[in-house]
């Protein structure tokens, strides 16, 4: 197996454990997992509150898939299916501005809700309540019409 390097597929070829890095590195270290300060804060708090056994690890293959994920290219394939976008205005992980721009390309029916905060705003505190109520109302309207 000479010539095998650090390509995520190499571990699979060697039938060895996948190569891993921190899923959310302290201080938002670039090039690893979710490298924003709010990612680290959210996941470490969530681990403490919900799953102390969670290992803060992600495989290099998963990381490669994460960085290659581009949901906006699929919008033409799914519209005019009703689309609800809930995004944090200061989202540094997936880019709040990118989500808003993608929203503009979608066909009706569509709705966007911009929440103050970063990527995880919709999952916590008062903004979780807002996001879930908006989602409930949206799905109630659009699923009952189906």
XYZ file of C-alpha atoms in Angstrom:
146
model
C 0.000 0.000 0.000
C 2.882 2.330 -0.678
C 1.952 5.851 -1.613
C -1.063 6.115 0.663
C -1.211 9.463 2.370
C -3.719 11.357 4.459
C -6.576 11.224 1.961
C -9.698 10.263 3.985
C -10.262 7.308 1.649
C -6.848 5.864 2.515
C -7.970 4.726 5.974
C -10.831 2.825 4.358
C -8.450 1.166 1.887
C -6.170 0.113 4.749
C -9.203 -1.031 6.795
C -7.940 1.121 9.648
C -9.728 3.547 11.920
C -10.727 6.754 10.171
C -8.540 9.795 10.659
C -10.174 12.307 12.981
C -9.775 15.896 14.123
C -11.614 17.950 16.725
C -15.191 18.502 15.641
C -15.248 21.913 17.267
C -11.739 23.070 18.106
C -11.189 25.440 21.027
C -10.982 29.040 19.862
C -12.223 28.230 16.377
C -8.961 26.845 14.953
C -9.125 27.104 11.179
C -9.183 23.968 9.066
C -10.835 21.755 11.649
C -14.511 20.937 12.051
C -16.871 23.762 12.837
C -14.274 26.445 13.337
C -16.290 29.333 14.725
C -16.322 30.483 18.349
C -20.104 30.045 18.566
C -19.732 26.426 17.348
C -17.360 25.643 20.201
C -19.607 27.382 22.726
C -22.762 25.646 21.483
C -21.339 22.131 21.265
C -19.448 22.206 24.559
C -22.535 23.560 26.340
C -24.740 20.972 24.638
C -22.337 18.171 25.573
C -22.415 19.287 29.202
C -26.202 19.559 29.264
C -27.318 16.696 27.026
C -24.564 14.177 26.297
C -21.431 14.170 28.441
C -20.206 11.067 26.567
C -20.125 12.857 23.185
C -16.661 12.695 21.666
C -15.653 15.966 20.062
C -14.312 14.250 16.942
C -15.133 14.280 13.255
C -13.640 12.106 10.532
C -11.654 13.770 7.775
C -14.084 12.264 5.270
C -17.020 13.907 7.059
C -15.133 17.177 7.129
C -14.439 16.893 3.415
C -18.156 16.282 2.766
C -19.100 19.196 5.036
C -16.917 21.676 3.180
C -18.159 20.379 -0.178
C -21.835 20.694 0.771
C -23.613 23.320 -1.310
C -27.395 23.145 -0.784
C -28.139 26.216 -2.920
C -27.381 24.311 -6.108
C -30.418 22.090 -5.404
C -32.959 24.924 -5.079
C -34.018 24.779 -8.743
C -34.731 21.050 -8.290
C -37.027 21.458 -5.287
C -38.916 24.647 -6.061
C -41.788 25.463 -6.179
C -41.944 23.276 -3.068
C -42.640 25.588 -0.085
C -39.332 26.683 1.434
C -38.827 28.128 4.904
C -35.381 29.526 5.699
C -34.510 30.417 9.298
C -31.054 31.939 9.582
C -28.953 33.874 12.060
C -27.969 37.313 10.764
C -24.406 36.886 12.033
C -24.021 33.250 10.933
C -20.285 32.787 10.462
C -20.504 29.025 9.978
C -22.702 28.752 6.895
C -22.933 32.432 6.027
C -26.164 34.260 6.798
C -25.696 36.437 3.731
C -25.242 33.362 1.546
C -28.471 31.861 2.878
C -30.340 35.115 2.244
C -28.946 35.300 -1.302
C -29.928 31.693 -1.988
C -33.406 32.415 -0.662
C -33.800 35.121 -3.282
C -33.303 32.527 -6.045
C -36.054 30.204 -4.771
C -39.528 30.213 -6.261
C -42.668 30.949 -4.242
C -44.022 29.952 -1.831
C -41.125 30.916 0.385
C -40.430 32.678 3.651
C -37.261 33.833 5.369
C -36.853 34.601 9.049
C -33.675 36.386 10.111
C -32.819 35.980 13.769
C -30.271 38.020 15.668
C -27.190 35.970 16.417
C -25.100 33.283 14.812
C -25.697 29.858 13.331
C -27.039 28.346 16.552
C -29.447 31.162 17.492
C -32.478 29.169 16.327
C -31.535 26.281 18.638
C -31.270 28.150 21.921
C -33.105 30.410 24.344
C -35.869 32.742 23.247
C -34.914 32.427 19.574
C -35.589 28.675 19.738
C -39.163 29.503 20.738
C -39.480 31.981 17.865
C -37.986 29.549 15.331
C -40.164 26.617 16.404
C -43.344 28.707 16.330
C -42.505 30.002 12.855
C -41.761 26.446 11.665
C -44.942 25.071 13.252
C -47.075 27.709 11.549
C -45.310 27.244 8.196
C -45.687 23.466 8.214
C -49.262 23.725 9.472
C -50.137 25.916 6.503
C -48.224 24.042 3.830
C -48.543 20.428 4.938
C -52.291 20.650 5.489
C -52.675 21.915 1.914
C -50.866 18.863 0.535
